[in-house]
DNA sequence: GAGGCCATAAACAGGG
DNA sequence: TCCCTGTTTATGGCCT
């Protein structure tokens, strides 16, 4: 009745002409499939209704995306008859990639290795967003035309015969006319409903973490939604670059719907979703709201791909609810973080955080460029890895990791996360190596140097847990940290092993090697005391011995002092710069910044610790200048809690119990020993 | 170049 | 016998 063959064929053709992207192709397949079900005239009406419904679904998503783009591009009032083909590229995208890059150009970029995988990912996502936008513009326009045409046809009653199928019976003529009017009303109601749903969907997108992107990435939900619509070449390129597990884009699985099924699906009839957003390229291990349930992809693979879920904990800002498995997490997500005022407010806050981070990043990048140009420092790694913005020399991480891992551990720049700066593009920071050292260095830091191991581990806990990167600390420092983190300040050897494997992904390999080293260090260093226990033997830390390890040299060797001071002097202005930048961008340290944002939390923590260190450093220079106490010891003094000291002991911070467990990420009430340990990985 | 620190490897012994 | 734990020695790299 609706003469649907014409417009739909046009629509399909246009979809193919637009590059045959996966998403449109899926939609087209779906539409075509639905039409194929209604070949006989008697079924034409129902088929049309089905197609209508599917179009309605597709239109919802399309409009939702367009509206978001309108909001991004200036908050223009949405018009239902938005037929303007003008491409409103989001600012963040337009700034980066004003044009769609062809696959050939992308290939060229890849061959030239100008970009890091992270940069490439961002670029690809931007490209996806652009292409999706274009496709959706066109698709949406055609859908609008088609819908209007249908409305006009219904209204004018020009159909030769109106076969309205309702409940399986043919209606009399009066009922048919009434049905037409009813349809019109329903149609208008649907259109109104669409607008409401668009808003809901948008909020759901934010709720599902789409806006909690890493700094440097455009805060654009489209990039995730667009992942199913990239051209095959880009997908292939991206597969090659990231090696990420992607799902083959051949089959259309109706279970491959969205995590936001609560809105998209529930808002419609329980039909098979016609628009499938392909969960392609869970890029960078980062989250997408897409939680495909395809059988070809293991469920656990995607457990780690949801940015709101990690290590069995809901990462919704301020939540941290423990979810045993992914399904329980989803239940929790839908129950506890449903669309309400609170979640909406949190989303807004998160949006602001992301925006501020992006702003901060851009400013700091400019500042960095100015600094580097001023210092004539050659950009360390223009195509290289995201350097961790670690107060430890980031080069140490990679250097030591690569150096002492003959098994060629994957210390690639594409590790899941990096300390403090999960994704940065280009040289994020001037490392100490790039300034002070030329060539490889090998240095590991004990607590006696300028970086408290507790704070570093606490700040980069997730990084160390996930990335097989060697921590830049000695075995002795790590062992000590493990012992001091324990409630009773004593651990058995096996518990030390467990701490290593639990805290560091690096130590989940080559167990024989590092375990031997642990035993060796325990025996070798006098600071580790073996105490016979009822259950066996436990190891404790003799802080006196630990602090005495190299006091004379540090206090007596001017070069060492200078080195430490240099390091310290380097860290302090860095944090000052960070603080200034955050202040400049009005990022409160302990409010929104720390609200579920590990990066900012870490920054704040690092700055807090560093400021403590500076204060204490100044104090120690003045009053506490006892010989044998290194500047680091003085700094460390901030992080230690003095216990009743032996009055006869004048050796400085003796009998100290570090308060490492007061680090931001440490939960003193948490029984780490009860946690599952990767014993099987040995 | 010497000395120290550290990582790694290995041998060895004792106990469960 | 095997494994775990603990000790000791040797070697090499890196740094000061």
XYZ file of C-alpha atoms (C1' of nucleotides) in Angstrom:
714
model
C 0.000 0.000 0.000
C 2.763 2.339 0.784
C 4.653 2.007 -2.403
C 7.578 1.272 -0.290
C 9.624 -0.342 -2.967
C 10.592 2.936 -4.490
C 11.930 4.865 -1.575
C 13.431 1.879 0.064
C 15.275 0.832 -2.980
C 16.593 4.300 -3.193
C 17.551 4.171 0.378
C 19.334 0.935 -0.030
C 21.129 2.126 -3.041
C 22.255 5.158 -1.296
C 23.422 3.101 1.558
C 25.524 1.070 -0.733
C 26.749 4.072 -2.547
C 27.853 5.571 0.665
C 30.521 3.089 0.884
C 28.572 0.141 2.017
C 29.608 0.604 5.523
C 28.895 -2.166 7.838
C 26.251 -0.436 9.778
C 24.289 0.693 6.812
C 24.806 -2.572 5.194
C 23.445 -4.315 8.194
C 20.507 -2.068 8.198
C 20.014 -2.644 4.566
C 20.246 -6.348 5.052
C 17.749 -6.113 7.761
C 15.339 -4.092 5.736
C 15.761 -6.287 2.756
C 15.249 -9.303 4.876
C 12.110 -7.902 6.278
C 10.823 -7.140 2.852
C 11.657 -10.566 1.668
C 9.313 -11.861 4.253
C 6.459 -9.973 2.719
C 6.555 -10.980 -0.861
C 2.959 -11.960 -1.195
C 0.457 -9.156 -1.448
C -1.508 -10.461 1.431
C 1.396 -9.985 3.677
C 2.370 -6.679 2.278
C 0.862 -4.689 5.050
C 2.528 -6.593 7.810
C 5.791 -6.518 6.022
C 5.438 -2.839 5.628
C 4.750 -2.476 9.251
C 7.778 -4.479 10.065
C 9.868 -2.398 7.760
C 8.291 0.638 9.211
C 9.200 -0.454 12.650
C 12.714 -1.226 11.668
C 13.034 2.091 9.995
C 11.715 3.613 13.102
C 14.373 1.912 15.105
C 17.091 2.920 12.744
C 15.776 6.388 12.691
C 15.913 6.596 16.392
C 19.544 5.815 16.460
C 20.282 8.039 13.555
C 18.474 10.940 15.032
C 20.026 10.363 18.352
C 23.454 10.569 16.858
C 22.636 13.586 14.808
C 21.186 15.382 17.722
C 24.260 14.729 19.715
C 26.362 16.101 16.958
C 24.227 19.151 16.837
C 24.754 19.588 20.493
C 28.437 19.161 20.078
C 28.616 21.567 17.215
C 26.990 24.384 18.967
C 23.884 23.258 20.671
C 21.604 24.153 17.876
C 18.004 23.474 18.384
C 17.072 20.283 16.829
C 14.779 20.432 13.927
C 12.812 17.524 12.900
C 13.090 18.356 9.251
C 16.757 18.778 9.299
C 17.439 18.264 5.675
C 20.465 20.383 5.486
C 23.229 18.233 4.230
C 25.800 20.450 5.769
C 28.314 18.443 7.563
C 28.583 19.559 11.106
C 31.757 18.058 12.225
C 32.275 18.043 15.930
C 34.842 20.462 17.063
C 37.071 17.862 18.493
C 37.021 15.978 15.263
C 37.304 18.960 13.082
C 40.341 20.088 14.920
C 42.086 16.859 14.416
C 40.974 15.524 11.129
C 39.047 17.888 8.979
C 38.748 15.363 6.234
C 38.077 11.766 5.881
C 41.267 9.946 5.236
C 41.178 7.329 2.614
C 42.352 3.848 3.396
C 45.283 4.437 1.125
C 46.286 7.451 3.086
C 45.842 5.494 6.236
C 48.044 2.799 4.879
C 50.627 5.380 4.046
C 50.507 6.705 7.548
C 50.951 3.251 8.847
C 53.876 2.529 6.630
C 55.568 5.696 7.593
C 54.956 4.817 11.203
C 54.289 8.353 12.006
C 51.656 7.549 14.508
C 51.580 5.408 17.510
C 48.860 2.833 17.718
C 47.103 5.005 20.197
C 47.241 7.938 17.892
C 46.137 5.770 15.095
C 43.267 4.571 17.099
C 42.144 8.061 17.815
C 42.549 8.918 14.202
C 40.568 5.950 13.080
C 37.860 6.677 15.516
C 37.676 10.178 14.293
C 37.456 8.919 10.799
C 34.734 6.600 11.840
C 32.863 9.404 13.422
C 33.185 11.500 10.327
C 32.075 8.814 7.993
C 29.290 7.794 10.224
C 28.145 11.303 10.405
C 28.067 11.633 6.680
C 26.307 8.367 6.243
C 23.821 9.090 8.904
C 23.101 12.482 7.517
C 22.230 11.010 4.221
C 20.442 8.066 5.626
C 18.467 10.170 7.962
C 17.529 12.527 5.230
C 16.244 9.725 3.099
C 14.387 8.222 5.961
C 12.717 11.517 6.592
C 11.740 11.804 2.975
C 10.384 8.368 2.999
C 8.416 8.848 6.134
C 6.958 12.053 4.897
C 6.054 10.414 1.671
C 4.304 7.693 3.532
C 2.475 10.185 5.634
C 1.359 12.092 2.616
C 0.215 8.984 0.929
C -1.731 7.905 3.906
C -3.249 11.250 4.362
C -4.314 11.664 0.783
C -5.718 8.182 0.659
C -4.272 7.643 -2.755
C -3.422 4.118 -2.154
C -5.263 1.859 -4.511
C -6.054 -0.481 -1.783
C -5.321 -0.197 1.847
C -4.606 -3.485 3.294
C -4.426 -2.910 6.907
C -3.827 -6.049 8.666
C -4.842 -6.034 12.199
C -4.986 -9.108 14.293
C -5.086 -11.163 11.195
C -8.391 -9.882 9.881
C -9.165 -7.557 7.051
C -10.905 -4.479 8.244
C -13.909 -2.898 6.586
C -13.435 0.364 4.773
C -14.465 2.558 7.674
C -12.138 0.822 9.939
C -9.423 1.159 7.397
C -9.838 4.900 7.283
C -9.931 5.065 10.987
C -6.867 2.953 11.053
C -5.113 5.405 8.805
C -5.886 8.201 11.170
C -4.807 6.101 14.045
C -1.634 5.342 12.280
C -0.984 8.966 11.703
C -1.503 9.713 15.323
C 0.667 6.829 16.318
C 3.238 7.996 13.897
C 3.308 11.439 15.361
C 3.430 10.003 18.781
C 6.324 7.907 17.730
C 8.087 10.904 16.421
C 7.577 12.654 19.688
C 8.645 9.558 21.456
C 11.739 9.481 19.400
C 12.850 12.786 20.688
C 12.445 11.650 24.215
C 14.218 8.446 23.513
C 17.017 10.282 21.867
C 17.614 12.160 25.018
C 17.433 9.008 27.027
C 19.748 7.223 24.732
C 22.202 10.000 24.869
C 22.233 9.882 28.572
C 22.588 6.162 28.441
C 25.557 6.498 26.215
C 27.158 8.719 28.734
C 26.122 6.471 31.498
C 27.795 3.560 29.861
C 31.069 5.266 29.883
C 31.182 6.633 26.427
C 32.139 9.977 27.652
C 34.724 8.839 30.034
C 37.342 8.782 27.409
C 40.958 9.203 27.877
C 42.442 12.583 27.635
C 43.302 13.350 24.124
C 40.421 11.524 22.715
C 37.495 13.418 21.536
C 34.638 13.024 23.831
C 32.381 11.811 21.191
C 30.012 8.964 21.581
C 29.989 8.545 17.881
C 33.336 6.972 17.862
C 32.128 4.012 19.717
C 28.901 3.771 17.892
C 30.701 4.121 14.685
C 32.893 1.217 15.283
C 30.627 -1.021 13.445
C 30.515 1.178 10.446
C 34.032 1.646 9.405
C 35.136 0.518 6.019
C 36.654 -2.863 5.793
C 40.026 -1.465 4.940
C 40.196 0.563 8.049
C 39.041 -2.327 10.065
C 41.701 -4.490 8.618
C 44.288 -1.846 9.189
C 43.209 -1.444 12.681
C 43.320 -5.160 13.241
C 46.833 -5.239 11.982
C 47.939 -2.369 14.097
C 46.354 -3.276 17.335
C 46.090 -6.964 17.001
C 42.939 -6.505 18.919
C 40.305 -9.084 18.870
C 37.735 -8.060 16.461
C 34.638 -9.761 15.485
C 34.157 -10.780 11.981
C 31.744 -8.538 10.328
C 30.098 -11.082 8.238
C 27.177 -12.352 10.100
C 24.498 -10.287 11.562
C 23.799 -11.611 14.922
C 20.773 -10.284 16.524
C 22.322 -10.727 19.885
C 24.998 -8.408 18.931
C 23.010 -5.598 20.228
C 24.014 -2.961 22.582
C 24.637 -2.772 26.164
C 22.192 0.000 26.096
C 19.555 -2.428 25.196
C 17.591 -1.083 28.037
C 16.867 1.925 25.971
C 17.230 1.024 22.384
C 15.523 -2.274 22.539
C 13.156 -1.819 25.310
C 11.936 1.348 23.814
C 10.737 -0.584 20.896
C 8.912 -3.741 20.397
C 10.846 -6.894 21.056
C 11.560 -7.347 17.451
C 14.852 -8.305 16.190
C 16.948 -5.184 16.198
C 17.436 -4.120 12.711
C 20.312 -1.821 13.284
C 23.224 -3.672 14.636
C 26.088 -1.766 15.903
C 28.942 -3.995 15.317
C 31.267 -4.238 18.225
C 34.255 -3.877 16.087
C 37.584 -3.290 17.470
C 37.320 -2.950 21.104
C 40.172 -0.726 20.559
C 42.921 -0.249 22.978
C 41.248 -2.539 25.313
C 39.129 0.364 26.068
C 35.606 0.220 26.739
C 32.922 0.431 24.442
C 29.382 0.295 25.345
C 29.106 -2.571 23.011
C 28.882 -5.813 24.768
C 28.442 -8.377 22.117
C 27.197 -11.702 23.180
C 28.350 -13.570 20.199
C 29.388 -17.029 20.868
C 32.461 -16.697 18.761
C 33.882 -14.235 21.201
C 34.571 -15.351 24.668
C 32.647 -13.612 27.290
C 35.697 -12.855 29.324
C 37.313 -11.112 26.462
C 34.793 -8.402 26.765
C 34.797 -8.363 30.494
C 37.870 -6.276 30.286
C 36.592 -4.116 27.561
C 34.018 -2.267 29.518
C 35.427 0.862 30.932
C 33.015 0.695 33.798
C 34.107 -2.748 34.779
C 37.479 -3.922 35.794
C 38.961 -6.333 38.245
C 35.575 -7.295 39.461
C 34.711 -3.806 40.479
C 32.245 -1.412 39.043
C 34.133 1.636 37.999
C 31.235 3.946 37.948
C 32.464 7.088 39.608
C 32.152 6.714 43.285
C 30.715 3.241 43.148
C 33.370 0.535 43.310
C 30.811 -2.124 43.919
C 32.192 -5.601 43.712
C 30.749 -7.628 40.900
C 31.796 -11.194 40.707
C 31.256 -11.587 37.052
C 30.290 -9.609 34.065
C 26.654 -10.513 34.148
C 26.329 -9.410 37.705
C 28.089 -6.261 36.735
C 25.539 -5.646 34.042
C 22.764 -6.227 36.509
C 24.401 -3.898 38.907
C 24.847 -1.340 36.199
C 21.248 -1.470 35.205
C 19.967 -1.477 38.725
C 22.232 0.931 40.513
C 23.131 3.229 37.705
C 19.894 3.510 35.896
C 18.882 6.665 34.212
C 18.044 9.022 36.989
C 19.005 12.410 38.226
C 21.958 11.134 40.114
C 23.424 9.266 37.218
C 22.738 12.151 34.952
C 24.529 14.486 37.266
C 27.463 12.151 37.486
C 27.570 11.943 33.760
C 27.673 15.657 33.512
C 30.458 15.807 35.994
C 32.356 13.195 34.093
C 31.831 15.108 30.904
C 33.276 18.153 32.508
C 36.198 16.199 33.785
C 36.901 14.874 30.347
C 36.590 18.255 28.817
C 38.864 19.763 31.365
C 41.344 17.014 30.817
C 41.313 17.585 27.127
C 41.757 21.242 27.634
C 44.519 20.654 30.064
C 46.198 18.222 27.771
C 46.144 20.573 24.870
C 47.533 23.358 26.955
C 50.223 21.221 28.400
C 51.123 19.972 24.989
C 51.600 23.494 23.819
C 53.625 24.220 26.860
C 55.693 21.163 26.295
C 56.358 22.092 22.743
C 57.432 25.525 23.802
C 59.665 24.086 26.449
C 61.216 21.613 24.106
C 61.759 24.143 21.418
C 63.278 26.443 23.950
C 65.566 23.771 25.258
C 66.264 22.489 21.799
C 65.375 19.084 22.974
C 64.725 16.818 20.155
C 61.352 15.326 20.470
C 62.097 12.072 22.130
C 59.769 9.773 20.391
C 57.487 11.408 17.937
C 56.161 8.124 16.785
C 56.665 6.282 19.931
C 54.890 5.048 22.850
C 52.970 7.039 25.260
C 55.478 7.841 27.857
C 54.213 7.385 31.305
C 53.901 10.578 33.134
C 55.598 8.989 35.968
C 57.674 10.801 38.415
C 60.016 7.953 38.107
C 61.977 8.117 34.980
C 59.644 6.601 32.555
C 62.526 5.468 30.512
C 63.527 3.286 33.340
C 60.381 1.372 32.982
C 60.858 0.486 29.427
C 64.547 0.165 29.698
C 64.655 -2.116 32.612
C 61.777 -4.044 31.326
C 63.283 -4.676 27.991
C 66.700 -5.120 29.330
C 66.126 -7.820 31.775
C 63.516 -9.751 30.046
C 65.246 -12.072 27.705
C 61.991 -13.765 27.020
C 61.031 -10.776 24.971
C 58.155 -9.833 27.059
C 55.727 -7.641 25.299
C 56.804 -4.365 26.687
C 55.353 -2.695 23.776
C 54.002 0.761 23.842
C 50.598 -0.709 23.429
C 50.343 -1.979 26.899
C 46.887 -1.701 28.260
C 47.494 1.363 30.234
C 50.303 3.498 31.232
C 50.879 5.146 34.503
C 48.951 8.304 34.985
C 48.565 8.965 31.348
C 46.608 6.154 29.891
C 46.730 7.509 26.424
C 48.788 10.339 25.307
C 49.682 11.310 21.893
C 53.156 12.147 21.014
C 55.734 13.038 23.550
C 53.783 13.583 26.623
C 56.549 14.569 28.896
C 60.203 15.174 28.824
C 61.608 12.252 30.590
C 64.572 12.407 32.802
C 66.266 10.195 30.338
C 65.724 12.482 27.488
C 67.223 15.326 29.387
C 69.781 13.922 31.702
C 70.771 10.773 30.029
C 71.790 9.887 26.607
C 71.553 6.270 25.806
C 70.331 3.427 27.855
C 70.330 3.556 31.551
C 69.680 0.967 34.080
C 68.367 2.168 37.293
C 65.880 0.967 39.713
C 64.584 2.961 42.502
C 64.396 1.999 46.055
C 62.492 4.006 48.569
C 65.596 5.883 49.338
C 65.396 7.804 46.155
C 63.000 10.439 45.263
C 60.059 8.262 44.517
C 58.237 6.541 47.282
C 57.539 3.090 46.100
C 54.260 3.035 47.916
C 52.923 6.012 46.098
C 54.185 4.846 42.776
C 52.644 1.469 43.175
C 49.475 2.952 44.474
C 49.233 5.414 41.660
C 50.050 2.980 38.964
C 48.466 0.006 40.516
C 46.183 -0.726 37.649
C 48.973 -0.265 35.221
C 51.271 -2.669 36.958
C 48.534 -5.148 37.372
C 47.668 -5.174 33.748
C 50.774 -4.330 31.874
C 53.709 -6.639 31.844
C 56.052 -3.880 32.650
C 58.691 -4.299 35.169
C 58.306 -2.008 38.115
C 61.250 0.328 38.435
C 62.136 -0.835 41.866
C 64.573 -3.317 43.186
C 63.560 -6.646 44.498
C 64.495 -5.486 47.950
C 62.201 -2.510 47.737
C 59.384 -4.563 46.404
C 59.785 -7.195 49.047
C 59.859 -4.568 51.705
C 56.776 -2.966 50.289
C 54.989 -6.272 50.240
C 55.818 -6.907 53.838
C 54.905 -3.454 54.969
C 51.620 -3.582 53.208
C 50.640 -6.624 55.138
C 48.532 -6.026 58.225
C 51.032 -7.553 60.540
C 54.075 -6.348 58.698
C 55.206 -9.838 58.106
C 54.754 -12.266 55.309
C 55.710 -15.749 54.487
C 57.678 -16.362 51.410
C 54.669 -17.636 49.613
C 52.715 -14.575 50.577
C 55.451 -12.429 49.177
C 55.215 -14.403 45.992
C 51.515 -13.813 45.940
C 51.949 -10.126 46.429
C 54.282 -9.966 43.498
C 51.980 -11.819 41.197
C 48.963 -9.959 42.395
C 50.430 -6.542 42.080
C 52.489 -6.927 38.964
C 51.604 -8.586 35.761
C 55.267 -8.732 35.033
C 55.800 -11.235 37.780
C 53.259 -13.587 36.431
C 55.868 -14.884 34.109
C 59.164 -16.548 34.672
C 58.297 -17.433 38.176
C 61.409 -19.457 38.690
C 63.577 -16.513 37.870
C 62.073 -13.855 39.998
C 61.202 -16.164 42.826
C 64.772 -17.160 43.001
C 65.654 -13.527 43.060
C 63.223 -12.896 45.843
C 64.680 -15.657 47.929
C 68.116 -14.476 47.098
C 67.315 -10.963 48.205
C 65.644 -12.105 51.351
C 68.702 -13.985 52.326
C 71.171 -11.490 51.098
C 69.927 -8.314 52.676
C 70.175 -7.929 56.351
C 67.119 -5.746 56.342
C 64.987 -8.797 55.887
C 64.637 -10.750 59.050
C 63.358 -14.237 59.152
C 61.202 -14.917 62.147
C 60.243 -18.382 63.132
C 56.594 -18.723 63.608
C 54.234 -21.377 64.718
C 53.137 -21.938 61.196
C 56.611 -21.725 59.883
C 58.734 -18.739 59.120
C 57.738 -15.243 58.218
C 59.795 -12.419 56.915
C 59.843 -8.971 58.393
C 61.608 -5.782 57.566
C 64.245 -4.266 59.689
C 63.806 -0.651 58.819
C 67.015 0.238 60.553
C 68.975 -1.956 58.274
C 66.997 -0.907 55.305
C 67.587 2.759 55.932
C 71.225 2.137 56.655
C 71.920 0.549 53.379
C 73.644 3.425 51.720
C 73.515 6.390 53.972
C 77.131 7.370 53.986
C 77.528 7.389 50.319
C 74.524 9.486 49.660
C 75.336 11.983 52.337
C 78.992 12.029 51.523
C 79.036 11.809 47.801
C 78.358 15.194 46.268
C 77.460 13.671 42.978
C 74.839 11.517 44.558
C 73.419 14.423 46.442
C 73.381 16.427 43.323
C 71.695 13.666 41.467
C 68.993 13.376 44.007
C 68.505 17.050 44.215
C 68.368 17.249 40.502
C 65.781 14.576 40.383
C 63.856 16.213 43.083
C 64.163 19.560 41.491
C 62.892 18.071 38.330
C 59.908 16.498 39.919
C 58.858 19.501 41.855
C 58.405 21.909 39.002
C 56.758 19.211 37.049
C 54.165 18.811 39.667
C 54.004 22.504 40.091
C 53.291 22.737 36.445
C 50.670 20.078 36.738
C 49.128 21.798 39.639
C 49.224 25.103 37.902
C 47.697 23.580 34.875
C 44.952 21.990 36.847
C 44.335 25.158 38.708
C 44.380 27.013 35.491
C 41.717 24.765 34.181
C 39.781 24.915 37.365
C 40.165 21.287 38.137
C 39.641 20.755 41.792
C 41.945 18.179 43.078
C 39.749 16.286 45.368
C 36.322 16.785 44.018
C 35.425 16.040 40.507
C 38.942 15.222 39.618
C 39.159 12.355 41.930
C 35.679 11.257 41.293
C 36.267 8.066 39.546
C 39.091 9.363 37.537
C 42.179 7.343 38.245
C 44.379 9.576 36.235
C 43.435 12.646 38.136
C 43.433 10.790 41.347
C 46.920 9.695 40.643
C 47.916 13.150 39.643
C 46.468 14.549 42.771
C 48.087 11.890 44.817
C 51.408 12.375 43.173
C 51.207 16.066 43.651
C 50.150 15.670 47.194
C 53.019 13.371 47.922
C 55.426 15.499 46.055
C 54.338 18.563 47.912
C 54.776 16.672 51.101
C 58.191 15.730 49.986
C 59.071 19.279 49.143
C 57.905 20.505 52.465
C 59.707 17.835 54.278
C 62.729 18.284 52.149
C 62.913 21.869 53.192
C 62.354 20.907 56.751
C 65.017 18.315 56.704
C 67.479 20.737 55.277
C 66.902 23.008 58.133
C 66.427 21.021 61.232
C 66.793 17.411 60.507
C 70.137 17.265 58.916
C 71.474 14.391 60.807
C 74.325 12.690 59.058
C 73.465 9.556 57.366
C 70.058 10.651 56.423
C 69.584 11.147 52.795
C 67.244 13.657 51.300
C 65.124 10.784 50.283
C 64.977 9.611 53.782
C 63.868 13.009 54.772
C 61.229 12.909 52.158
C 60.308 9.474 53.144
C 59.817 10.768 56.581
C 56.595 12.293 55.464
C 55.197 8.949 54.640
C 56.200 7.247 57.779
C 54.647 7.133 61.106
C 56.964 7.453 63.953
C 56.738 4.925 66.603
C 58.282 5.173 70.015
C 61.905 5.346 69.306
C 64.806 4.135 71.175
C 66.127 7.170 72.923
C 69.634 5.910 72.466
C 69.226 5.656 68.822
C 70.295 8.656 66.898
C 70.325 7.252 63.492
C 67.427 9.148 62.122
C 64.138 7.636 61.169
C 64.589 4.460 63.010
C 61.902 2.127 64.008
C 59.650 3.638 61.526
C 56.696 1.974 60.105
C 55.873 3.250 56.766
C 52.361 4.218 56.103
C 52.358 2.938 52.672
C 48.976 1.567 53.222
C 47.736 5.063 53.567
C 48.264 5.620 49.950
C 45.199 6.629 48.061
C 44.560 3.288 46.530
C 45.272 1.192 49.478
C 42.502 -0.032 51.591
C 43.772 -0.902 55.012
C 40.705 -2.945 55.689
C 41.127 -4.971 52.630
C 42.474 -8.379 53.159
C 44.659 -8.863 50.186
C 45.640 -12.298 51.199
C 42.140 -13.488 50.790
C 42.056 -12.457 47.239
C 42.537 -14.974 44.545
C 46.090 -15.239 43.605
C 47.437 -16.156 40.323
C 49.194 -19.127 41.614
C 48.284 -21.100 38.592
C 50.253 -18.763 36.445
C 53.464 -20.052 37.719
C 89.720 0.995 36.721
C 87.812 0.068 41.364
C 84.082 -0.661 44.055
C 79.245 -1.036 44.946
C 74.608 -2.293 43.720
C 71.674 -5.160 41.444
C 69.814 -8.965 38.625
C 70.254 -13.481 37.265
C 71.625 -18.184 37.471
C 72.877 -22.059 39.834
C 74.274 -25.291 43.388
C 73.279 -27.058 47.708
C 70.849 -28.385 51.973
C 66.932 -29.218 54.975
C 62.183 -30.255 55.692
C 57.461 -31.717 54.529
C 61.382 -38.458 44.940
C 59.574 -34.027 44.454
C 58.750 -29.549 45.834
C 59.399 -25.648 48.713
C 62.304 -22.873 51.379
C 66.562 -20.845 52.462
C 71.566 -20.019 51.826
C 75.480 -19.171 49.276
C 78.397 -18.330 45.343
C 79.364 -16.732 40.787
C 78.830 -13.699 36.974
C 77.799 -9.681 34.399
C 75.855 -5.016 33.700
C 75.513 -0.446 35.215
C 76.722 3.436 37.890
C 79.596 6.622 40.620
